[in-house]
PDB file of C-alpha atoms and ligand atoms in Angstrom:
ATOM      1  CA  UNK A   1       0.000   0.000   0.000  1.00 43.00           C
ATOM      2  CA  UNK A   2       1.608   3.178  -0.494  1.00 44.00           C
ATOM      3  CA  UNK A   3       1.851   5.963   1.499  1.00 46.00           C
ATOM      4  CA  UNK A   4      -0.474   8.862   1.748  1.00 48.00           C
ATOM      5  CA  UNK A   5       1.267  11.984   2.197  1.00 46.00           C
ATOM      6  CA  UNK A   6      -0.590  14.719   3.956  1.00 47.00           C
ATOM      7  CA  UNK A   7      -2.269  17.707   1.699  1.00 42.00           C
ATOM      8  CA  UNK A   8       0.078  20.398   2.812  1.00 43.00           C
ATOM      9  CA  UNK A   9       3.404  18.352   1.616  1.00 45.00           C
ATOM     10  CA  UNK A  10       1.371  18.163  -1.203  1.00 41.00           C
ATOM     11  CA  UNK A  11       0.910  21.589  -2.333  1.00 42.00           C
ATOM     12  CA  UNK A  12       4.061  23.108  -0.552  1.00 43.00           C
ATOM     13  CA  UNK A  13       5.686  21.007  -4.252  1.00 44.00           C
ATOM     14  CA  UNK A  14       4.990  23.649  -6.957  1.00 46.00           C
ATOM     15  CA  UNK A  15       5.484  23.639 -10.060  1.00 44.00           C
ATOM     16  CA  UNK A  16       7.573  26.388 -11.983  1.00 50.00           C
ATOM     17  CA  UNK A  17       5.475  29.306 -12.956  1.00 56.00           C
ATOM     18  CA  UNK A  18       6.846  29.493 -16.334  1.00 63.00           C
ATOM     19  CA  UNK A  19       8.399  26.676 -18.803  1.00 68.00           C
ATOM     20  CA  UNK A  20      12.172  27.483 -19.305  1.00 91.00           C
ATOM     21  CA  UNK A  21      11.854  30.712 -16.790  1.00 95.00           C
ATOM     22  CA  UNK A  22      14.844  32.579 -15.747  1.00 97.00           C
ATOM     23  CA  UNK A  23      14.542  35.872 -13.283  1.00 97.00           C
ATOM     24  CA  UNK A  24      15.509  39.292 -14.374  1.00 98.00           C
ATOM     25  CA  UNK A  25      18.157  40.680 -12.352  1.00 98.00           C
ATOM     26  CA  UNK A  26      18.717  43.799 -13.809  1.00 98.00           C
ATOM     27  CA  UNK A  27      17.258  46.860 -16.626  1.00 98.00           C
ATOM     28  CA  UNK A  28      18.237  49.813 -17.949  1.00 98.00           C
ATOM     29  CA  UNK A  29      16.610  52.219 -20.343  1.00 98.00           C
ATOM     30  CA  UNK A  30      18.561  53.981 -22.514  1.00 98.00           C
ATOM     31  CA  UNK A  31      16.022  56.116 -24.677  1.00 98.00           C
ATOM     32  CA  UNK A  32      11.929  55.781 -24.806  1.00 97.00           C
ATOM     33  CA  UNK A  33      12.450  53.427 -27.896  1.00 97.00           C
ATOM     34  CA  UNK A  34      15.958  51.467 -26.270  1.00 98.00           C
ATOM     35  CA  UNK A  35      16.871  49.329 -23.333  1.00 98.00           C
ATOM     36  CA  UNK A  36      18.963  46.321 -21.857  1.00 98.00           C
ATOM     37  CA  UNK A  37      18.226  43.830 -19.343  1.00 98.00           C
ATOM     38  CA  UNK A  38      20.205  40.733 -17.737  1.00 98.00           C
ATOM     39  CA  UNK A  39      18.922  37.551 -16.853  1.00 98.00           C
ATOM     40  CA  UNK A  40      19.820  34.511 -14.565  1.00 97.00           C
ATOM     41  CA  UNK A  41      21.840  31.997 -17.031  1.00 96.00           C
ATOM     42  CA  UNK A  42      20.880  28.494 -16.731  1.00 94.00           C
ATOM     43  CA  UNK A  43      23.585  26.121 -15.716  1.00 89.00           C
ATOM     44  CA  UNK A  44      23.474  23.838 -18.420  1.00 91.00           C
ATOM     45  CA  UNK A  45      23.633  26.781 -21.103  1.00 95.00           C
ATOM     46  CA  UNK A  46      26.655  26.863 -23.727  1.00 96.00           C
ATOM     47  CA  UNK A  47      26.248  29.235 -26.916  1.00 97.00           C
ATOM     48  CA  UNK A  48      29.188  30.405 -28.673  1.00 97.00           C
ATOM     49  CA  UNK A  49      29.718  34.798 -28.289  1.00 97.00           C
ATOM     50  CA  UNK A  50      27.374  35.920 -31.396  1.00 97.00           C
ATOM     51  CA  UNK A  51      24.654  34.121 -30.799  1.00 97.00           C
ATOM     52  CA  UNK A  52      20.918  34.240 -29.667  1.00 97.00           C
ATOM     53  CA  UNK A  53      18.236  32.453 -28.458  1.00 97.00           C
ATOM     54  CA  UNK A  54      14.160  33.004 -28.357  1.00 96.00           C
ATOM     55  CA  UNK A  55      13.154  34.702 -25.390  1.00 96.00           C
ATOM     56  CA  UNK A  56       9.534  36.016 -23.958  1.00 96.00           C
ATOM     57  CA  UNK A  57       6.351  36.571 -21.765  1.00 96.00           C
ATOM     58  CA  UNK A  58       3.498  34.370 -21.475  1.00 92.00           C
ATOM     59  CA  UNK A  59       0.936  36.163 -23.769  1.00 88.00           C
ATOM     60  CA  UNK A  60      -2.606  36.927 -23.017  1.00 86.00           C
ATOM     61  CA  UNK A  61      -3.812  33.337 -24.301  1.00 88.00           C
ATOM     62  CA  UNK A  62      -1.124  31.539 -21.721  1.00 88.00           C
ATOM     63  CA  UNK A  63       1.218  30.726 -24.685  1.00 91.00           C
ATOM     64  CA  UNK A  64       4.768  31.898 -25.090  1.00 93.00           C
ATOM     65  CA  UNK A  65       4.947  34.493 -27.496  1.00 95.00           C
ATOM     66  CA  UNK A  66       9.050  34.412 -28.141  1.00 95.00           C
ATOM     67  CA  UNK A  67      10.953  36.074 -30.223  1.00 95.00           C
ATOM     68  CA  UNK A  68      14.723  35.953 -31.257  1.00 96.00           C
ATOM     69  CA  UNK A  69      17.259  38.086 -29.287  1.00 97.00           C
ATOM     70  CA  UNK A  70      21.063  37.754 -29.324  1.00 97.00           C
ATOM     71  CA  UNK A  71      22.957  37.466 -26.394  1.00 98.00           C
ATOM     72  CA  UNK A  72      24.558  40.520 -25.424  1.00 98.00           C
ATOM     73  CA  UNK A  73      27.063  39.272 -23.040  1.00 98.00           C
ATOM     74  CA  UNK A  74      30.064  37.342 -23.786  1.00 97.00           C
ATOM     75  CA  UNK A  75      30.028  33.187 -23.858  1.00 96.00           C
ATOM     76  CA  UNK A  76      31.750  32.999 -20.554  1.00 95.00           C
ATOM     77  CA  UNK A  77      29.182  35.748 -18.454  1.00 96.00           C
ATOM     78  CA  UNK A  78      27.702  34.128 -15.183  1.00 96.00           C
ATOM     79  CA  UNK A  79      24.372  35.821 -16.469  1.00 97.00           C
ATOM     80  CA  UNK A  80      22.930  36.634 -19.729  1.00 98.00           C
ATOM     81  CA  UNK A  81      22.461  40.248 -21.381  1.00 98.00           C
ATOM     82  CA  UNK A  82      19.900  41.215 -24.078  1.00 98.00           C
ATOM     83  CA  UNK A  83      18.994  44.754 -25.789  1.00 98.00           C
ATOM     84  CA  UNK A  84      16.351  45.572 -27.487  1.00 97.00           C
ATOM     85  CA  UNK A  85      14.022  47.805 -28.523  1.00 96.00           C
ATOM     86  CA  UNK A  86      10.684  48.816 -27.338  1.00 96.00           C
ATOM     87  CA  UNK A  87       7.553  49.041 -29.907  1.00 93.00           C
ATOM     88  CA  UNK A  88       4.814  50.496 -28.122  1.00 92.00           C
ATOM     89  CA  UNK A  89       1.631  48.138 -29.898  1.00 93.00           C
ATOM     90  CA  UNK A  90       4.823  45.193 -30.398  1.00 92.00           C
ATOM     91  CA  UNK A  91       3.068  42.303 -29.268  1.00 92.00           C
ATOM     92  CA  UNK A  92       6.205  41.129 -27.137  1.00 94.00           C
ATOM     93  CA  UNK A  93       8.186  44.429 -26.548  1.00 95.00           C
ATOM     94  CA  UNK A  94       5.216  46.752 -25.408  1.00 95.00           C
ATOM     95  CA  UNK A  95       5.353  44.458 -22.310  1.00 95.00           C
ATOM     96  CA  UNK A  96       8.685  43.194 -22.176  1.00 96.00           C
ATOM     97  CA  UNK A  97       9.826  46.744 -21.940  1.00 97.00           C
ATOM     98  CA  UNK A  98       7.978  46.753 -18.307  1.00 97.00           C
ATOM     99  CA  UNK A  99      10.399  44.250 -16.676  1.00 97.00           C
ATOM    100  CA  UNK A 100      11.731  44.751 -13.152  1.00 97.00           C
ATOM    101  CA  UNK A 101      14.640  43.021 -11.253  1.00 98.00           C
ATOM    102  CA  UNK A 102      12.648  39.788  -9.733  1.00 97.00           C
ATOM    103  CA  UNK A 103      10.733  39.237 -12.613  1.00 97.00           C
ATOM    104  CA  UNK A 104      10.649  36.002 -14.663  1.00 96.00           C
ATOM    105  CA  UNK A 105      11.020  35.663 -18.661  1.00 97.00           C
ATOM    106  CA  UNK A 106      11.180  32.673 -20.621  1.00 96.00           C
ATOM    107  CA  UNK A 107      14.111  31.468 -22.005  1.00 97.00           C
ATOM    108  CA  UNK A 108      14.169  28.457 -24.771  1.00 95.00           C
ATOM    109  CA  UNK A 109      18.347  27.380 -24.123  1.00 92.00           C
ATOM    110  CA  UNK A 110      19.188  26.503 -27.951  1.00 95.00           C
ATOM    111  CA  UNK A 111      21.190  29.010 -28.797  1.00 96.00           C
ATOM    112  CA  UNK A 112      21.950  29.384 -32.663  1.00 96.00           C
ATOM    113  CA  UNK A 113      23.482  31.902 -35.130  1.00 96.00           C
ATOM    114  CA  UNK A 114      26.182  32.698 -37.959  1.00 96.00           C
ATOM    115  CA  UNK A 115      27.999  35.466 -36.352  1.00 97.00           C
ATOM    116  CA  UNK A 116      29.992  33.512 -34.638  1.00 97.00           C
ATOM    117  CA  UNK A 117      34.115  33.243 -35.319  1.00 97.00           C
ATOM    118  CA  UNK A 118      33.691  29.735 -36.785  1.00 95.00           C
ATOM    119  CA  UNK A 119      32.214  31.288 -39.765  1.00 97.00           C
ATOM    120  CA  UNK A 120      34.909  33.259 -40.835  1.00 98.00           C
ATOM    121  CA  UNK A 121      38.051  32.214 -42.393  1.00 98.00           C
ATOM    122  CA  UNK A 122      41.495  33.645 -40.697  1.00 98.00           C
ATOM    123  CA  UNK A 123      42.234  37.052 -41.297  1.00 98.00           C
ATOM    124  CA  UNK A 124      43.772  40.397 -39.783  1.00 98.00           C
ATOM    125  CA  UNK A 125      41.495  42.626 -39.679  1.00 98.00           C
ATOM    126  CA  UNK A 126      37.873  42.182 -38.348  1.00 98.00           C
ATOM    127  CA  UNK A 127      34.345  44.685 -38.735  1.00 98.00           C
ATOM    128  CA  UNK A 128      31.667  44.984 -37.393  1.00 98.00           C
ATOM    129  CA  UNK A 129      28.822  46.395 -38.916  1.00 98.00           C
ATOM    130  CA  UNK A 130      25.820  47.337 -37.111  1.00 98.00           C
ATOM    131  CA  UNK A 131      22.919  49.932 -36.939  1.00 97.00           C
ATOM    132  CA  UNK A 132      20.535  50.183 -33.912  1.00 97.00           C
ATOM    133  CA  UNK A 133      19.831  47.408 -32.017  1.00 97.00           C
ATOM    134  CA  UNK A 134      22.498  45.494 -34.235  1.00 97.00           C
ATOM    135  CA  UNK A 135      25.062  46.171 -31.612  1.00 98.00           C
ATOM    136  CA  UNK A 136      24.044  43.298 -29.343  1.00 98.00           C
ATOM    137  CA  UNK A 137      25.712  40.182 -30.903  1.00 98.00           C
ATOM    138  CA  UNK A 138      28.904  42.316 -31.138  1.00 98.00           C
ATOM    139  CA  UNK A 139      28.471  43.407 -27.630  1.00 98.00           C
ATOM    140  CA  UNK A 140      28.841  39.675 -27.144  1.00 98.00           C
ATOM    141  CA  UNK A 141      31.970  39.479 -29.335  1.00 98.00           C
ATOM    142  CA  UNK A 142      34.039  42.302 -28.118  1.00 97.00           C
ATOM    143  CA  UNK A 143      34.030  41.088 -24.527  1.00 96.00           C
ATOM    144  CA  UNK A 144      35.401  37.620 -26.136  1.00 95.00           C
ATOM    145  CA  UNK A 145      38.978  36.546 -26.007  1.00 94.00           C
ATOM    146  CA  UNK A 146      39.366  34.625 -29.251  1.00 95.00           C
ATOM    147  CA  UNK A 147      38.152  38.069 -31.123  1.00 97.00           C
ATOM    148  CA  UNK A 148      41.325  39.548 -29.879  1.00 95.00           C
ATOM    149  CA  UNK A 149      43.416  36.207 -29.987  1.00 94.00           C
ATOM    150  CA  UNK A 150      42.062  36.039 -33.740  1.00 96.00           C
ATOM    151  CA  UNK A 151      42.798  39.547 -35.031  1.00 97.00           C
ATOM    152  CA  UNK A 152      45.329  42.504 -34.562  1.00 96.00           C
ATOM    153  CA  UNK A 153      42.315  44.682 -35.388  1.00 97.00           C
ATOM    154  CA  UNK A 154      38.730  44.811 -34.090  1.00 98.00           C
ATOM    155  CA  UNK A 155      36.814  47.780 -35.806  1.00 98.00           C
ATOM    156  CA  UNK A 156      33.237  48.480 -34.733  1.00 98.00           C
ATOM    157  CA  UNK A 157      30.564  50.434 -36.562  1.00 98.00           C
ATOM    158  CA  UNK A 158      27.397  51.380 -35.361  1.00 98.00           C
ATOM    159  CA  UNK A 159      24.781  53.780 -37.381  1.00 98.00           C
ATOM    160  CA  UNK A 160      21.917  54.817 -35.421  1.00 98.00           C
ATOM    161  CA  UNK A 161      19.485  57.895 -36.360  1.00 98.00           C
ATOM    162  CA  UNK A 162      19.908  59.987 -33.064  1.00 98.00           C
ATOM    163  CA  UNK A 163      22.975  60.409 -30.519  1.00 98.00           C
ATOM    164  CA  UNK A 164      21.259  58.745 -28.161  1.00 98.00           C
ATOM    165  CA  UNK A 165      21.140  55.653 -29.718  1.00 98.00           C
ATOM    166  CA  UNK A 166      24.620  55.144 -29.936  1.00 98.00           C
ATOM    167  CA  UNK A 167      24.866  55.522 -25.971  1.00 98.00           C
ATOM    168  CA  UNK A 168      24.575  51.636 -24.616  1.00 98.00           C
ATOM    169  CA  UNK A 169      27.498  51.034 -27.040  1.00 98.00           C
ATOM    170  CA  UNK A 170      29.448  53.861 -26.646  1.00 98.00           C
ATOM    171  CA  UNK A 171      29.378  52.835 -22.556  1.00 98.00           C
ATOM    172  CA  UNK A 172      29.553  49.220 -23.247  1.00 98.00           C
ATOM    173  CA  UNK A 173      33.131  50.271 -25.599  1.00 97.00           C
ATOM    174  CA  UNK A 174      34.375  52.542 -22.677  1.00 97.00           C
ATOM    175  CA  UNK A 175      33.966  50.193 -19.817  1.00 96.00           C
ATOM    176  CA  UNK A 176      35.769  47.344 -21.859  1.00 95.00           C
ATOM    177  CA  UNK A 177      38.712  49.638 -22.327  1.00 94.00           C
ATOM    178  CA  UNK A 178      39.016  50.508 -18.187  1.00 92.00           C
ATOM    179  CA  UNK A 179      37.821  46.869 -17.283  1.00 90.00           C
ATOM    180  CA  UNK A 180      41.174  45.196 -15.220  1.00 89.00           C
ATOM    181  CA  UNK A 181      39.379  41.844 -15.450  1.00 88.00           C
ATOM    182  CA  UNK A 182      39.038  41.772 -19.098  1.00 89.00           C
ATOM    183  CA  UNK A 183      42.619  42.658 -19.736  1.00 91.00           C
ATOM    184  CA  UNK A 184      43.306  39.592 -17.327  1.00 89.00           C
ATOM    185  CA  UNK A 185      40.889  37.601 -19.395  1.00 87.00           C
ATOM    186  CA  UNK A 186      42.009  38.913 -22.936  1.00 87.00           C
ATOM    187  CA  UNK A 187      45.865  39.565 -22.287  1.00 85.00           C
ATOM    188  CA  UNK A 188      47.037  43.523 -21.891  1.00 83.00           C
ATOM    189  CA  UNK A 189      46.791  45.495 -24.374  1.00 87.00           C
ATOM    190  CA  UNK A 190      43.734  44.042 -25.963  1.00 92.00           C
ATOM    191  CA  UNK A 191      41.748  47.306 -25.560  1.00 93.00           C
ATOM    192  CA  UNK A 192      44.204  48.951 -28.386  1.00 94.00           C
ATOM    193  CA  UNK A 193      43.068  46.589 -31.044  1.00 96.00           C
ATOM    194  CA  UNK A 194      39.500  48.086 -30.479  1.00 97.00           C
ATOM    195  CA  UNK A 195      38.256  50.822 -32.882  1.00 98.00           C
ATOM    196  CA  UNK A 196      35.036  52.368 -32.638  1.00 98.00           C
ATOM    197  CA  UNK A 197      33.179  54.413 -35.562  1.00 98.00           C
ATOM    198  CA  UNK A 198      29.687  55.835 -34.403  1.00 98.00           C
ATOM    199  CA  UNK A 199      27.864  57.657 -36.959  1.00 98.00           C
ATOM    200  CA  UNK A 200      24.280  59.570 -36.901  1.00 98.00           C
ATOM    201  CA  UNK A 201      22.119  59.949 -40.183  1.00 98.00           C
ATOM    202  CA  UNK A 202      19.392  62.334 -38.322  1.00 98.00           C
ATOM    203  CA  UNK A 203      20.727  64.021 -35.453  1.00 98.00           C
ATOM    204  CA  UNK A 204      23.923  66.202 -35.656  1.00 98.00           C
ATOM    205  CA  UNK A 205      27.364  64.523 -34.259  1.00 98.00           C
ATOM    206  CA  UNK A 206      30.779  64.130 -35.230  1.00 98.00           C
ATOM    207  CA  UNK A 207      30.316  62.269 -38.162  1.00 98.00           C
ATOM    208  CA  UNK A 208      27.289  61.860 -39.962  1.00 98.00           C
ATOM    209  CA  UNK A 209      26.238  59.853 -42.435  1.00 98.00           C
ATOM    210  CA  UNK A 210      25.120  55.738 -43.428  1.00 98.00           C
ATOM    211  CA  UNK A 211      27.806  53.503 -42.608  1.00 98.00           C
ATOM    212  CA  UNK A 212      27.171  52.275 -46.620  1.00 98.00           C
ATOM    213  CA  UNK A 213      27.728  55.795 -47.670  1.00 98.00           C
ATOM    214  CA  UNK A 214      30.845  56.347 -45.484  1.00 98.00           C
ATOM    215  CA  UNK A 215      32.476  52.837 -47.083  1.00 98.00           C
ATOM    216  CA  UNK A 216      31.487  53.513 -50.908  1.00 97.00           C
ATOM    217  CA  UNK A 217      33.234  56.996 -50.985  1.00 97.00           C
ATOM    218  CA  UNK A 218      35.560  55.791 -48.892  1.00 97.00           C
ATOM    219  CA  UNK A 219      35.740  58.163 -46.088  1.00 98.00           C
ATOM    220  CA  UNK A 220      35.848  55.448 -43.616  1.00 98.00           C
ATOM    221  CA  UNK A 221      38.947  54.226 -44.922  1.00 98.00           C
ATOM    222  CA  UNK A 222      40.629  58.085 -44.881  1.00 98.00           C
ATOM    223  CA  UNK A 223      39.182  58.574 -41.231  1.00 98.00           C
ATOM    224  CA  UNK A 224      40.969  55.587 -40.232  1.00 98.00           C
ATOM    225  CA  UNK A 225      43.791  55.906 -41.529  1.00 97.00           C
ATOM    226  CA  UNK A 226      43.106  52.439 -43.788  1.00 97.00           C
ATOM    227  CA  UNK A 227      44.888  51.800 -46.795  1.00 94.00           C
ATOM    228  CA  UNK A 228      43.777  50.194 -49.776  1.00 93.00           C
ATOM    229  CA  UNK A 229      40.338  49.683 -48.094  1.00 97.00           C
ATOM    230  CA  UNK A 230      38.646  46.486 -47.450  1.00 98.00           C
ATOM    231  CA  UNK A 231      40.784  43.443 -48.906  1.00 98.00           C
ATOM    232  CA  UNK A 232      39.326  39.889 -48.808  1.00 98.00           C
ATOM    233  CA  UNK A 233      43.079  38.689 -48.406  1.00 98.00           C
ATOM    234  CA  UNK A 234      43.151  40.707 -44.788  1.00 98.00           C
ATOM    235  CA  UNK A 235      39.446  42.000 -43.751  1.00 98.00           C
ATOM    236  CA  UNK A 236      36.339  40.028 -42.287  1.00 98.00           C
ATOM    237  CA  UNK A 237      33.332  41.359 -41.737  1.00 98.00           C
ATOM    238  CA  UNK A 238      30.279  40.376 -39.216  1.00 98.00           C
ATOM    239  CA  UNK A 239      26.948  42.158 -39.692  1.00 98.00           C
ATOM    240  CA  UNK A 240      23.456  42.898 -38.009  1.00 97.00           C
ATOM    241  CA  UNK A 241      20.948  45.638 -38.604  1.00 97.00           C
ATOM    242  CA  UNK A 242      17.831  45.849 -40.283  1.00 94.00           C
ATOM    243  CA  UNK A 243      17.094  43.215 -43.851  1.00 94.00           C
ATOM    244  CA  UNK A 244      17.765  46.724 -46.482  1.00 96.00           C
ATOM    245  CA  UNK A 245      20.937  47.299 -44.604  1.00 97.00           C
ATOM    246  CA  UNK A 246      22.318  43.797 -44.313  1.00 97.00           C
ATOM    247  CA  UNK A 247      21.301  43.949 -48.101  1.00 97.00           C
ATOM    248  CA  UNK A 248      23.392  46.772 -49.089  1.00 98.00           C
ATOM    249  CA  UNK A 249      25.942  46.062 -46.815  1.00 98.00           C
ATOM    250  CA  UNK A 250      26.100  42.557 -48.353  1.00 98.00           C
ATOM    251  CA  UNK A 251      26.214  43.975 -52.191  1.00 98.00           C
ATOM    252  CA  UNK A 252      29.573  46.758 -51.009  1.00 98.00           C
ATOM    253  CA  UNK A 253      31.329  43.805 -49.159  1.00 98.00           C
ATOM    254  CA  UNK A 254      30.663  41.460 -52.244  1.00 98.00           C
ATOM    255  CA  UNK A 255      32.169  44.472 -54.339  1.00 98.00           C
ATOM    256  CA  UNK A 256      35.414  44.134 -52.382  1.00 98.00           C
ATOM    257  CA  UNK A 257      35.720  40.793 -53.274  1.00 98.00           C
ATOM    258  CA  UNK A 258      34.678  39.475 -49.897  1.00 98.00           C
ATOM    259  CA  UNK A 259      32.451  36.008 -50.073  1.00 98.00           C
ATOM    260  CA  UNK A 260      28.958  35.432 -47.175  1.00 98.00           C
ATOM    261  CA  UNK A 261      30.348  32.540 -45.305  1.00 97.00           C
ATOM    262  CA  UNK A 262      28.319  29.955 -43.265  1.00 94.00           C
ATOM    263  CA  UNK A 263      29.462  27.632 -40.112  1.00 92.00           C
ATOM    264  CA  UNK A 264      29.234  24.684 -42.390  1.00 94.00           C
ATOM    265  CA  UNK A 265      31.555  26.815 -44.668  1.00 96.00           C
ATOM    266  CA  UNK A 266      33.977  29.582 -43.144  1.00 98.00           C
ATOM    267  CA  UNK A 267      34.354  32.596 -45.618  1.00 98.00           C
ATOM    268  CA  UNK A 268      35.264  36.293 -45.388  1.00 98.00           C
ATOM    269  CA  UNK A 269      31.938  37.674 -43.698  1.00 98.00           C
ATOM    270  CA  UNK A 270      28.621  36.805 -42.384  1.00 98.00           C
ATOM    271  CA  UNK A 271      25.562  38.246 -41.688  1.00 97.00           C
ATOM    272  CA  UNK A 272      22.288  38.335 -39.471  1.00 95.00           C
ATOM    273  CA  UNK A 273      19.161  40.301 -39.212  1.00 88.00           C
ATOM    274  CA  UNK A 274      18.636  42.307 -35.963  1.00 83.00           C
ATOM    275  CA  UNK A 275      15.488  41.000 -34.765  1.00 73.00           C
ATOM    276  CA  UNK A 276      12.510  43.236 -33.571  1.00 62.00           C
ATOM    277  CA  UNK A 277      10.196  42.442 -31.288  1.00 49.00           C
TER     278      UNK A 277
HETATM  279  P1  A2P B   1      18.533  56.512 -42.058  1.00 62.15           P
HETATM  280  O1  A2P B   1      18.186  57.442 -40.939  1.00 62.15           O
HETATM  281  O2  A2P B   1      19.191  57.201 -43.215  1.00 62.15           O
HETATM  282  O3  A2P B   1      17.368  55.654 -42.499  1.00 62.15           O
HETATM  283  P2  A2P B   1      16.280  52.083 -38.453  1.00 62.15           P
HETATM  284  O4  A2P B   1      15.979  52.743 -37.126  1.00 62.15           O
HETATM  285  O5  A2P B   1      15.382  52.501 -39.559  1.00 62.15           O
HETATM  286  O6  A2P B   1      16.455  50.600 -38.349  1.00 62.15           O
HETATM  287  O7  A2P B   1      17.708  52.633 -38.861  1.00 62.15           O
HETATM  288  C1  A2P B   1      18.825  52.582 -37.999  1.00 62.15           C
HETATM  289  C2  A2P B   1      19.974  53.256 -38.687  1.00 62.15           C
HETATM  290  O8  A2P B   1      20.350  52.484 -39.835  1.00 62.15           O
HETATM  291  C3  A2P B   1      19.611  54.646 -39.196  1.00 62.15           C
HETATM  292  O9  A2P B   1      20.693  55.511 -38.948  1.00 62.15           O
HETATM  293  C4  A2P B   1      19.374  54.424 -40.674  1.00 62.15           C
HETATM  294  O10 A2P B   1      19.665  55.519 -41.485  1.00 62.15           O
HETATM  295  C5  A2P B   1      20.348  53.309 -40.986  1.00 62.15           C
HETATM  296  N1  A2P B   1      19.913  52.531 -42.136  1.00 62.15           N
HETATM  297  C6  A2P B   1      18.684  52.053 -42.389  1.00 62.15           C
HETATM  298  N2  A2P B   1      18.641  51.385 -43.555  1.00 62.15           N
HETATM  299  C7  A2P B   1      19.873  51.445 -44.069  1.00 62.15           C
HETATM  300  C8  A2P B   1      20.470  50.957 -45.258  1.00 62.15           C
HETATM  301  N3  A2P B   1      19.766  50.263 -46.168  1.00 62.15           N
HETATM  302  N4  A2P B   1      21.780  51.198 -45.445  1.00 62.15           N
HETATM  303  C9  A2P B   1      22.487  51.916 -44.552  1.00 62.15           C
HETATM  304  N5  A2P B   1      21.992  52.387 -43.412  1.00 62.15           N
HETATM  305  C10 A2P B   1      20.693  52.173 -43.168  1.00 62.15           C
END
């Protein structure tokens, strides 16, 4: 005969609130359209720096409505960054963007993605390309050894329409370059390799203009001093921003000779929609 247990044992076993739910621990809001959160990491998680995963709420019918974020934090982060933006009638966004430190999100752990350093083939000289909310798989990547162990160069682009935009990477870019743990981590000196070109296409600032723009006339290369511009014998190239920029992006990297590589086959640059919620 078994056992009967008595009702209150019972009920004092609950079940998790949410399938795959990890607790906020942290959010910041960086404009009324912008902000970044962290999340508890579950143990068993690996993903490779330049990756993402779906994340969500439960939506009004009780079913996960999930959508694709990358990981803004690097591979070997105890918890697990995202940024993203906020779109006020977005089904997921208009209430993700109401998070607080304690509450829960769902988190599906299979992490996938091509902007990861697997799909490249060796090279000297790496890019990033992003506009807006672009910036988070590379916020990933820049706080990740093997992107300095890789390359003597790391140069990161970010477009965004207003100043503000440009803020979560611009503080992101500063605190790698005073962090004492990361130059442990990465080997001194690894901050040097870093090179960071913001430009703003609808509010004034030091240098306006597309990214696209910038590279076909070349002014990129002249501001940084780069000779000979992008050369598919030296220069790889990760991208992210919206589908007409990864487009045109896509069509000026293929006209320097540079090939879209895969994981299943390394090339000279990838590239990966910035997802919106
Ligand atoms: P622009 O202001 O000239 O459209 P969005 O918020 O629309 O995603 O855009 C983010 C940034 O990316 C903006 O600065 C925008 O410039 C720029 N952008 C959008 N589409 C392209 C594109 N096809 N090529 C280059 N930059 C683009």
């Amino acid at each position: 005969m078994t056992e009967m247990k008595p009702v209150s044992e019972v009920t004092a076993v609950k079940a998790p609130v949410l399938p795959d739910a990890q607790t906020v621990t942290d959010v910041k809001h960086w404009t009324d359209s912008l902000f970044s959160f962290k999340v508890s990491r579950p143990a068993s998680l690996r993903f490779r720096s330049g990756e993402f995963v779906m994340i969500g709420l439960l939506g009004d019918n009780g079913k996960p409505l999930l959508r694709a974020y990358s990981i803004a934090s690097p591979s070997w982060d105890e918890e697990l960054e995202f940024y993203s933006i906020k779109v006020q009638d977005g089904p997921l966004t208009s209430k993700l963007q109401h998070i607080k430190p304690g509450d829960q999100i769902i988190l599906r752990p299979k992490p996938v993605g091509t902007l990861v350093h697997d799909a490249l083939l060796p090279g000297k000289r790496l890019w990033f390309f992003a506009t807006g909310t672009g910036f988070a798989p590379f916020a990933s990547l820049l706080r990740e050894p093997q992107t300095y162990e890789d390359y003597d160069e790391v140069i990161i682009t970010h477009t965004c329409r207003e100043v503000a935009e440009l803020e979560y990477g611009r503080q992101l870019i500063d605190g790698i370059r005073q962090d004492e743990m990361l130059a442990e981590l990465m080997g001194e000196g690894f901050a040097d390799k870093i090179r960071y070109y913001p430009t703003t296409t609808r509010e004034e600032s030091p240098k306006m203009g597309r990214i696209t723009t910038l590279l076909q006339d070349g002014e990129v290369f002249a501001d940084l001093g780069i000779e000979g511009g992008i050369k598919p014998e030296t220069d790889r190239a990760m991208v992210c921003g919206s589908l007409a920029f990864n487009l045109d992006i896509k069509e000026i990297l293929e006209g320097f000779g540079l090939r879209e590589g895969a994981n299943s086959e390394p090339k000279e640059f990838v590239i990966e929609k910035a997802f919106v919620g």
